[in-house]
């Protein structure tokens, strides 16, 4: 902690060289990068594999900060943009875009991110402010043993009586919940902004089972038979022997995206860029694909034939994933959250 | 402030560490919350410039939020009442029962506290769910057609909260009963009082301090419970703790969230004070 302030002060005085001295190998303490990571299987994998691989490649030690976009956002806002606790954040674009607007991040210095050039257009939609490091496309997941008529479209949630009372939805706090609202607004109304239509549709859906982050438990117990699901999660459940499958709905799919952002006043900016480039590299993208069945955003990664079932979306299909106007959601967040709370039963 | 004499310095020094700890980690953050609750809501920021009463206005003008306070208090009352009814006999048995039972009983009472609250709540979801053990069994026996609504409602939350908070009711009552001289009850019996009368006139009034402590503990814990209502209520039942977290963490409305949190603690405190008064009056009567 002391170290950080000292370094920041020195950097502020333009004494980068002097600051560099503190990081010389002669000093017992190696350089450390604080890496925010999701919990559960993500934390385990980061602790066992990704962190050590980065340390091996660069000699930089990694400290994990387990949380989620909302928690990191709260931590950053509590600390302020001038003294952020993190140097980089990889989180859902909905959270990232809010923080970006508040001045926490800097425009990416692409000279330090050679791998950025190989990303799919989908991963570069933030105009050079962030790069998507992981995509988990979201379609409809369902229990093959508890559902007779396989879903084909989002509208089936309303039209198939088998689903009544057993539909899982992410709550509005979750980025997927926000996307549910925008998607249903788009399907039943004029466009994503037509939230009146979206809420009316949600009202019509009747009783649903809302979850914040853990849809799998409900699907495993049979409380939920159908829900928006990311394909990687379905692949994991299927490999655990659960009778589940997923489909790409006719109206389109959305995604859990993980945008990599660099803090403008990062305590360890150089390391953050090194780490960001490491995450975007074909090797790490391939590792994450094998571990979490995410769709790699680096176009150099080819999905092998035996993974096609678990990673159904890749290559040119990547750009078919729907994207949303997060500024609209973030500006109206309080109002939309309240309407959601009053609508969904 | 006059300089404290040597005599008074001793106690002051003794409470200084606790006072500093409370001041820094409780009073200051609390004041911060109070200030925050009067700030302007921000657009894309946690709070805006300037001050306002609007956050409280929003709370009182929208019955949606008042209703949530009522819901939360109601769940707290029922949980407290059930814990008292279920806990008192256990506490009496632990205090007065055979010593062999006492050790086992004590371990059983404490056992729920040894398992994390998340795990306990998930355990209840396995039992109470629409596809859970209870509903599946009853449907299998042909006793019911559809699942009984045991979860995603206040009933499920109360069942789980009672389970979680029962030890907090039992332990204070147990120590209160242990403090009652058994010869008092024996004297009452020898003067011709029935068992029920001696319980009503001697044991119950003397154990009131324990009841009071247990009830206040359970009530306050129920009001602030977050994990159980969010997991068992399936986000359908709106309790204040869940809504406050929503406002603070999920929608970054720090001023409004602070106002909500204060409304909850103020109403909770009013009831606790009222209850404290009530039991003291009864006790003296």
XYZ file of C-alpha atoms in Angstrom:
630
model
C 0.000 0.000 0.000
C 2.769 2.405 1.021
C 4.553 1.319 -2.067
C 1.696 2.313 -4.331
C 1.377 5.839 -3.039
C 5.092 6.320 -3.277
C 5.103 5.090 -6.809
C 2.126 7.137 -7.809
C 3.624 10.284 -6.344
C 6.862 9.723 -8.144
C 5.080 9.009 -11.371
C 3.082 12.149 -10.872
C 6.311 14.103 -10.633
C 7.355 12.597 -13.905
C 10.065 10.575 -12.231
C 9.214 7.371 -13.999
C 12.807 6.299 -14.120
C 13.129 6.592 -10.372
C 9.941 4.652 -9.942
C 11.347 1.982 -12.197
C 14.247 1.587 -9.805
C 11.903 0.373 -7.138
C 10.827 -2.440 -9.389
C 14.335 -3.665 -10.126
C 14.867 -7.360 -9.538
C 17.528 -6.388 -6.999
C 14.634 -5.612 -4.686
C 13.290 -8.682 -2.958
C 9.726 -7.820 -3.863
C 8.647 -8.718 -7.399
C 6.246 -6.488 -9.301
C 2.640 -7.280 -8.566
C -0.489 -6.683 -10.596
C -3.882 -6.692 -8.946
C -6.218 -8.665 -11.198
C -9.961 -8.479 -10.568
C -11.560 -11.826 -11.357
C -14.964 -13.442 -11.129
C -15.496 -16.019 -8.408
C -16.206 -19.735 -8.563
C -14.708 -21.680 -11.448
C -13.154 -18.488 -12.849
C -11.252 -17.812 -9.664
C -10.035 -21.404 -9.482
C -8.790 -21.334 -13.060
C -7.125 -17.945 -12.648
C -5.426 -19.152 -9.474
C -4.273 -22.469 -10.948
C -3.539 -21.613 -14.569
C -3.900 -18.095 -15.964
C -2.097 -16.268 -13.138
C 0.898 -18.635 -13.029
C 1.167 -18.620 -16.852
C 1.342 -14.819 -16.847
C 3.910 -14.828 -14.047
C 5.995 -17.396 -15.920
C 5.938 -15.308 -19.102
C 6.616 -11.915 -17.530
C 7.932 -12.442 -14.003
C 5.046 -10.353 -12.682
C 3.241 -11.647 -9.601
C -0.563 -11.606 -9.635
C -2.920 -10.794 -6.758
C -6.524 -11.755 -7.411
C -9.417 -9.573 -6.302
C -12.529 -11.752 -6.492
C -15.818 -10.000 -7.173
C -17.984 -8.985 -10.089
C -18.519 -5.894 -12.212
C -20.843 -4.327 -9.687
C -18.430 -4.842 -6.803
C -15.395 -3.553 -8.725
C -17.446 -0.582 -9.886
C -18.385 0.203 -6.291
C -14.740 -0.154 -5.185
C -13.507 2.098 -7.987
C -16.141 4.742 -7.290
C -15.350 4.654 -3.591
C -11.649 5.207 -4.325
C -12.144 7.771 -7.092
C -10.664 7.963 -10.591
C -7.445 9.577 -9.370
C -6.448 6.682 -7.097
C -7.963 3.480 -8.457
C -7.216 0.213 -6.614
C -6.897 -1.657 -9.926
C -4.760 -1.141 -13.032
C -7.080 -3.043 -15.334
C -10.616 -4.372 -15.169
C -12.203 -7.037 -17.324
C -15.954 -6.877 -16.881
C -19.310 -6.786 -18.678
C -19.502 -3.877 -21.080
C -22.594 -2.501 -19.328
C -20.530 -1.848 -16.189
C -17.433 -0.829 -18.140
C -19.281 1.776 -20.221
C -20.601 3.477 -17.095
C -17.131 3.654 -15.547
C -15.695 4.817 -18.854
C -18.125 7.720 -18.945
C -17.092 8.667 -15.441
C -13.478 8.983 -16.584
C -11.888 5.922 -14.984
C -10.406 4.433 -18.149
C -8.073 5.625 -20.873
C -8.233 5.088 -24.594
C -6.186 1.978 -25.309
C -2.617 2.545 -26.432
C -2.691 0.024 -29.303
C 1.082 0.059 -29.669
C 1.152 -1.865 -26.395
C -1.632 -4.250 -27.490
C -0.375 -6.004 -30.645
C -3.057 -8.696 -30.325
C -5.851 -6.122 -30.669
C -5.448 -6.209 -34.461
C -6.565 -9.847 -34.643
C -9.842 -9.386 -32.765
C -13.233 -9.832 -34.423
C -15.104 -6.569 -35.167
C -17.544 -7.530 -32.393
C -14.718 -7.198 -29.859
C -13.702 -3.738 -31.066
C -17.019 -1.907 -30.866
C -15.940 0.519 -28.174
C -13.947 2.714 -30.531
C -10.592 1.781 -29.062
C -11.555 2.247 -25.380
C -11.874 -1.404 -24.545
C -11.300 -4.814 -26.064
C -13.570 -7.752 -25.455
C -11.471 -10.546 -24.023
C -14.150 -13.189 -23.658
C -17.574 -13.785 -25.156
C -20.139 -16.206 -23.800
C -23.030 -16.134 -26.283
C -26.454 -16.423 -24.640
C -29.322 -18.321 -26.179
C -31.967 -20.515 -24.592
C -30.952 -23.388 -22.350
C -33.468 -26.029 -21.325
C -33.899 -29.412 -19.619
C -34.260 -32.072 -22.313
C -35.959 -34.478 -19.884
C -38.531 -32.021 -18.538
C -39.480 -30.292 -21.786
C -41.371 -32.082 -24.562
C -41.401 -29.348 -27.190
C -37.924 -28.007 -27.761
C -37.820 -24.178 -27.830
C -36.948 -22.492 -31.126
C -37.385 -18.799 -30.375
C -37.611 -16.372 -27.481
C -41.342 -16.094 -28.149
C -41.703 -19.723 -27.065
C -41.264 -18.537 -23.479
C -44.715 -16.970 -23.869
C -46.267 -19.547 -26.180
C -45.286 -22.918 -24.732
C -47.610 -23.791 -21.795
C -45.082 -26.382 -20.553
C -42.829 -23.545 -19.395
C -45.411 -21.773 -17.237
C -44.006 -20.963 -13.796
C -40.738 -22.734 -14.597
C -39.016 -20.010 -16.600
C -35.796 -18.643 -15.179
C -34.781 -15.041 -15.815
C -31.751 -13.076 -14.692
C -32.734 -10.169 -12.467
C -32.204 -6.611 -13.614
C -29.070 -6.162 -11.531
C -27.350 -8.765 -13.683
C -26.193 -7.551 -17.081
C -28.157 -10.410 -18.648
C -31.321 -9.086 -17.008
C -30.805 -5.716 -18.664
C -30.329 -7.508 -21.977
C -33.510 -9.536 -21.451
C -35.420 -6.261 -21.174
C -33.793 -4.736 -24.268
C -34.240 -7.923 -26.291
C -37.915 -8.302 -25.374
C -38.420 -4.589 -26.124
C -36.906 -5.200 -29.536
C -38.957 -8.350 -30.207
C -42.316 -7.030 -29.012
C -41.842 -3.323 -29.681
C -40.186 -1.039 -32.195
C -36.583 -1.375 -31.035
C -34.436 -1.802 -27.924
C -35.552 1.601 -26.643
C -39.230 0.615 -26.632
C -39.105 -0.567 -23.022
C -42.854 -0.078 -22.553
C -43.333 -3.019 -24.905
C -40.622 -4.955 -23.112
C -42.182 -4.483 -19.696
C -45.634 -5.305 -21.048
C -44.241 -8.574 -22.401
C -42.541 -9.371 -19.095
C -45.801 -8.688 -17.295
C -47.527 -11.173 -19.600
C -44.956 -13.822 -18.813
C -46.482 -14.164 -15.340
C -44.590 -15.844 -12.553
C -40.905 -16.401 -13.281
C -37.991 -17.559 -11.148
C -35.495 -14.733 -10.911
C -31.848 -15.354 -10.162
C -28.953 -12.984 -9.826
C -25.994 -14.990 -11.043
C -26.623 -18.654 -10.477
C -29.067 -20.006 -13.027
C -27.477 -23.465 -13.048
C -28.649 -24.496 -9.581
C -32.266 -23.877 -10.560
C -31.874 -25.796 -13.814
C -30.123 -28.671 -12.052
C -32.867 -28.972 -9.429
C -35.625 -28.758 -12.040
C -37.110 -25.597 -10.508
C -36.264 -24.006 -13.827
C -36.782 -25.899 -17.089
C -35.982 -23.109 -19.531
C -33.988 -19.877 -19.261
C -31.560 -17.590 -21.037
C -28.281 -19.482 -20.772
C -24.775 -18.928 -21.971
C -23.624 -21.833 -24.084
C -20.457 -22.386 -22.067
C -22.493 -22.957 -18.925
C -24.758 -25.440 -20.734
C -21.656 -27.248 -22.025
C -20.302 -27.500 -18.461
C -23.614 -28.817 -17.122
C -23.889 -31.309 -19.976
C -20.404 -32.621 -19.240
C -21.461 -33.087 -15.629
C -24.152 -35.435 -16.927
C -27.169 -33.129 -16.667
C -29.815 -33.612 -19.421
C -29.605 -30.084 -20.848
C -29.219 -28.504 -24.258
C -29.206 -25.048 -25.774
C -30.443 -23.432 -28.982
C -29.710 -20.262 -30.907
C -33.143 -18.541 -30.943
C -34.578 -17.249 -34.218
C -34.663 -13.647 -32.988
C -30.949 -13.765 -32.176
C -28.651 -14.226 -29.208
C -26.977 -11.810 -26.841
C -23.819 -12.351 -24.787
C -21.937 -12.052 -21.568
C -19.050 -9.957 -22.796
C -15.916 -9.275 -20.810
C -14.380 -5.987 -21.898
C -10.778 -5.339 -20.925
C -10.187 -1.747 -19.792
C -7.067 0.058 -18.614
C -7.374 2.553 -15.751
C -6.245 6.058 -16.722
C -4.397 6.451 -13.419
C -3.383 2.822 -13.082
C -0.830 2.146 -10.349
C 0.783 -0.429 -12.691
C -0.121 0.661 -16.203
C 2.699 -1.118 -18.028
C 1.884 -4.398 -16.333
C -1.795 -3.877 -17.081
C -1.055 -3.577 -20.810
C 1.173 -6.636 -20.675
C -1.591 -8.563 -18.979
C -4.280 -7.287 -21.372
C -2.196 -8.338 -24.372
C -1.600 -11.698 -22.704
C -5.374 -12.229 -22.268
C -6.024 -11.378 -25.927
C -3.303 -13.702 -27.207
C -4.392 -16.768 -29.207
C -2.826 -19.052 -26.549
C -4.870 -17.686 -23.647
C -8.003 -17.333 -25.766
C -7.606 -20.986 -26.699
C -7.053 -21.949 -23.055
C -10.202 -20.140 -21.967
C -12.148 -21.741 -24.797
C -11.127 -25.227 -23.649
C -11.810 -24.456 -19.989
C -15.009 -22.356 -20.137
C -16.213 -23.006 -23.694
C -16.245 -19.273 -24.358
C -16.155 -18.070 -27.938
C -12.637 -16.719 -28.526
C -12.501 -13.101 -29.681
C -9.103 -13.502 -31.327
C -9.758 -14.510 -34.931
C -6.571 -16.595 -35.035
C -8.121 -19.167 -32.707
C -9.927 -21.890 -34.640
C -12.501 -23.926 -32.745
C -11.495 -27.603 -33.106
C -14.107 -30.046 -34.451
C -14.581 -31.833 -31.128
C -15.435 -28.539 -29.404
C -17.992 -27.386 -31.989
C -20.904 -28.710 -29.881
C -19.769 -26.848 -26.796
C -18.653 -23.698 -28.600
C -21.364 -23.333 -31.244
C -20.623 -19.698 -32.086
C -17.317 -18.671 -33.637
C -15.774 -17.110 -36.730
C -18.167 -15.106 -38.886
C -21.096 -15.991 -36.589
C -19.528 -13.858 -33.872
C -20.767 -10.681 -35.512
C -24.356 -11.941 -35.461
C -24.504 -11.497 -31.681
C -26.796 -8.618 -30.752
C -25.287 -5.591 -29.009
C -26.985 -2.854 -27.015
C -26.905 0.833 -26.223
C -25.516 0.742 -22.685
C -25.511 4.514 -22.311
C -29.286 4.417 -22.579
C -29.491 1.743 -19.867
C -26.982 3.403 -17.549
C -28.687 6.787 -17.774
C -32.093 5.319 -17.022
C -30.835 2.641 -14.675
C -32.676 3.698 -11.519
C -35.983 4.139 -13.275
C -35.713 0.869 -15.223
C -34.685 -1.081 -12.119
C -37.696 0.250 -10.249
C -40.079 -0.608 -13.086
C -38.573 -4.054 -13.272
C -39.028 -4.575 -9.522
C -42.668 -3.524 -9.794
C -43.387 -5.587 -12.922
C -41.724 -8.960 -12.457
C -43.476 -11.222 -10.019
C -14.203 19.650 29.297
C -12.478 19.636 32.639
C -9.421 17.487 33.105
C -10.562 14.183 34.551
C -9.148 13.383 37.949
C -6.927 10.339 38.376
C -9.862 8.388 39.655
C -11.855 8.821 36.459
C -8.983 8.224 34.089
C -8.863 4.476 34.717
C -12.335 3.583 33.380
C -11.915 6.013 30.486
C -8.693 4.316 29.442
C -10.410 0.975 29.682
C -13.225 1.891 27.318
C -10.998 3.935 24.991
C -10.074 1.077 22.616
C -13.690 0.012 22.160
C -14.875 3.608 21.862
C -12.275 4.415 19.212
C -13.122 1.241 17.320
C -16.846 2.004 17.386
C -16.248 5.629 16.508
C -14.088 4.903 13.490
C -15.906 1.857 12.175
C -19.518 2.509 13.171
C -20.297 6.127 14.047
C -18.305 7.776 11.260
C -19.634 5.501 8.486
C -23.128 5.986 9.892
C -22.776 9.756 9.735
C -21.484 9.344 6.199
C -24.667 7.430 5.322
C -26.808 10.168 6.874
C -25.050 12.839 4.804
C -25.240 10.666 1.691
C -29.006 10.240 2.092
C -29.471 14.010 1.597
C -27.301 14.250 -1.522
C -28.641 14.825 -5.006
C -29.026 11.739 -7.163
C -26.411 11.607 -9.906
C -26.565 10.711 -13.583
C -24.038 7.969 -14.222
C -22.345 8.959 -10.979
C -23.120 7.718 -7.463
C -24.330 11.169 -6.390
C -24.594 14.657 -7.789
C -23.673 18.095 -6.428
C -25.826 19.771 -3.787
C -28.301 18.525 -1.217
C -31.968 17.604 -1.274
C -34.807 16.038 0.678
C -35.918 14.310 -2.512
C -34.677 10.838 -1.561
C -36.985 10.766 1.426
C -39.725 12.321 -0.684
C -39.373 9.497 -3.160
C -39.589 6.963 -0.360
C -42.739 8.385 1.214
C -44.489 9.224 -2.040
C -44.191 5.725 -3.461
C -46.135 3.117 -1.549
C -43.973 0.469 -3.233
C -41.151 1.268 -0.805
C -43.320 1.852 2.266
C -44.893 -1.529 1.542
C -41.433 -3.081 1.594
C -40.712 -1.680 5.042
C -44.034 -3.100 6.209
C -43.199 -6.475 4.614
C -39.790 -6.514 6.252
C -41.135 -5.600 9.689
C -43.892 -8.190 9.321
C -41.416 -10.925 8.428
C -39.299 -9.810 11.386
C -42.252 -9.994 13.792
C -43.385 -13.415 12.658
C -39.853 -14.784 12.744
C -39.331 -13.410 16.261
C -42.679 -14.736 17.495
C -42.078 -18.229 16.063
C -38.552 -18.323 17.460
C -39.950 -17.417 20.896
C -42.683 -20.078 20.803
C -40.283 -22.761 19.559
C -37.271 -21.618 21.522
C -38.673 -21.147 25.017
C -39.393 -24.828 25.766
C -35.973 -25.778 24.430
C -34.319 -23.114 26.567
C -36.230 -24.313 29.630
C -35.232 -27.892 28.954
C -31.587 -26.902 28.533
C -31.625 -24.895 31.742
C -33.580 -27.333 33.872
C -33.256 -30.678 32.111
C -31.104 -33.663 32.968
C -27.428 -32.907 32.577
C -26.913 -35.722 30.064
C -29.413 -34.113 27.714
C -27.966 -30.693 28.350
C -24.635 -31.231 26.581
C -26.257 -32.886 23.571
C -29.037 -30.313 23.445
C -26.576 -27.459 23.673
C -24.577 -28.892 20.775
C -27.766 -29.328 18.743
C -28.854 -25.748 19.401
C -25.496 -24.402 18.320
C -25.174 -26.697 15.299
C -27.008 -24.429 12.812
C -24.423 -21.741 13.516
C -21.610 -24.016 12.394
C -22.805 -24.139 8.785
C -22.522 -21.092 6.538
C -25.709 -19.176 5.934
C -25.511 -19.606 2.164
C -25.310 -23.372 2.507
C -28.206 -23.416 4.962
C -30.351 -21.336 2.646
C -29.549 -23.566 -0.311
C -30.448 -26.546 1.857
C -33.879 -25.040 2.356
C -34.280 -24.476 -1.382
C -33.708 -28.202 -1.903
C -36.450 -28.961 0.625
C -38.962 -26.256 -0.180
C -38.657 -25.815 -3.943
C -41.495 -26.533 -6.377
C -39.426 -29.496 -7.464
C -38.044 -29.969 -3.967
C -38.179 -32.969 -1.662
C -41.366 -31.973 0.186
C -43.391 -31.170 -2.920
C -42.110 -34.169 -4.844
C -42.966 -36.517 -1.971
C -46.467 -35.110 -1.508
C -47.149 -35.212 -5.242
C -45.770 -38.744 -5.390
C -48.182 -39.841 -2.657
C -50.987 -38.237 -4.602
C -51.804 -35.839 -1.750
C -51.494 -32.723 -3.879
C -51.897 -32.001 -7.587
C -49.494 -29.114 -8.027
C -46.583 -27.973 -5.888
C -47.401 -26.180 -2.632
C -46.032 -22.633 -2.660
C -43.374 -23.104 0.012
C -40.683 -21.021 -1.616
C -40.437 -17.695 -3.463
C -42.733 -16.215 -0.811
C -42.705 -14.868 2.745
C -43.526 -18.309 4.165
C -40.313 -19.853 2.887
C -38.258 -16.888 4.087
C -39.770 -17.123 7.574
C -39.191 -20.893 7.781
C -35.535 -20.453 6.901
C -35.021 -17.411 9.124
C -36.546 -19.188 12.127
C -34.125 -22.033 11.591
C -31.177 -19.686 11.274
C -31.994 -17.437 14.248
C -33.388 -19.936 16.750
C -30.069 -20.188 18.684
C -30.093 -16.425 19.218
C -33.441 -16.779 20.983
C -32.631 -19.913 22.965
C -29.292 -18.919 24.453
C -30.334 -15.673 26.256
C -33.550 -17.269 27.570
C -31.596 -20.285 28.740
C -29.166 -18.193 30.757
C -32.071 -16.176 32.212
C -33.836 -19.344 33.373
C -30.590 -20.699 34.761
C -30.389 -17.575 36.887
C -33.769 -18.265 38.536
C -33.492 -20.005 41.889
C -35.411 -23.317 41.557
C -36.472 -22.987 45.208
C -38.742 -20.105 44.177
C -40.770 -22.445 42.003
C -40.688 -25.089 44.740
C -41.990 -22.528 47.218
C -44.832 -21.570 44.902
C -45.747 -25.221 44.436
C -45.692 -25.849 48.187
C -48.087 -22.928 48.648
C -50.573 -24.702 46.402
C -49.860 -23.154 43.007
C -50.340 -25.492 40.061
C -47.430 -26.070 37.681
C -49.010 -23.676 35.209
C -49.594 -20.995 37.814
C -46.062 -21.225 39.127
C -44.743 -20.947 35.588
C -47.027 -18.002 34.841
C -46.367 -16.142 38.099
C -42.724 -17.030 38.798
C -40.691 -18.473 35.922
C -42.045 -16.480 33.016
C -41.761 -13.015 34.636
C -38.289 -13.755 35.927
C -37.105 -14.949 32.523
C -38.410 -11.804 30.784
C -34.964 -10.181 30.523
C -33.836 -13.202 28.507
C -36.955 -13.057 26.351
C -36.364 -9.387 25.762
C -32.747 -9.901 24.732
C -33.612 -12.847 22.496
C -36.507 -11.087 20.801
C -34.524 -7.921 20.110
C -31.618 -9.946 18.724
C -33.779 -12.049 16.420
C -35.890 -9.102 15.308
C -32.907 -6.964 14.372
C -31.168 -9.873 12.641
C -34.348 -10.620 10.642
C -34.690 -7.023 9.503
C -31.163 -6.983 8.158
C -31.165 -10.512 6.738
C -30.030 -10.474 3.126
C -28.809 -13.883 2.000
C -31.839 -15.921 3.061
C -34.517 -13.603 1.618
C -32.650 -13.250 -1.664
C -32.078 -16.978 -2.120
C -35.379 -18.335 -0.777
C -37.531 -15.397 -1.806
C -36.181 -15.823 -5.316
C -36.155 -12.021 -5.533
C -39.956 -12.107 -5.613
C -40.451 -11.045 -2.027
C -39.027 -7.583 -1.624
C -37.387 -7.083 1.729
C -35.597 -3.883 2.566
C -32.120 -5.361 2.804
C -32.399 -6.724 -0.733
C -33.732 -3.418 -2.066
C -31.012 -1.413 -0.315
C -28.293 -3.571 -1.854
C -29.998 -3.197 -5.240
C -29.979 0.570 -4.948
C -26.408 0.834 -3.639
C -24.568 -1.787 -5.660
C -26.659 -2.475 -8.719
C -28.039 0.873 -9.774
C -25.448 3.130 -8.070
C -28.121 5.258 -6.441
C -26.106 5.877 -3.297
C -28.251 8.735 -1.924
C -31.526 6.853 -2.356
C -30.033 3.619 -1.062
C -28.757 5.435 2.030
C -32.188 6.957 2.623
C -33.763 3.493 2.339
C -31.214 2.005 4.734
C -31.870 4.757 7.278
C -35.640 4.372 6.999
C -35.211 0.682 7.765
C -32.917 1.234 10.751
C -35.071 4.034 12.159
C -38.314 2.036 11.979
C -36.508 -1.002 13.356
C -35.063 1.049 16.225
C -38.490 2.508 17.087
C -39.916 -0.982 17.434
C -36.964 -2.208 19.479
C -37.259 0.718 21.912
C -41.022 0.240 22.110
C -40.605 -3.457 22.796
C -37.959 -2.774 25.430
C -40.325 -0.372 27.202
C -43.189 -2.826 26.986
C -41.284 -5.696 28.563
C -39.847 -3.518 31.313
C -43.341 -2.284 32.199
C -44.702 -5.811 32.324
C -41.811 -6.925 34.404
C -42.381 -4.203 36.975
C -46.140 -4.648 37.052
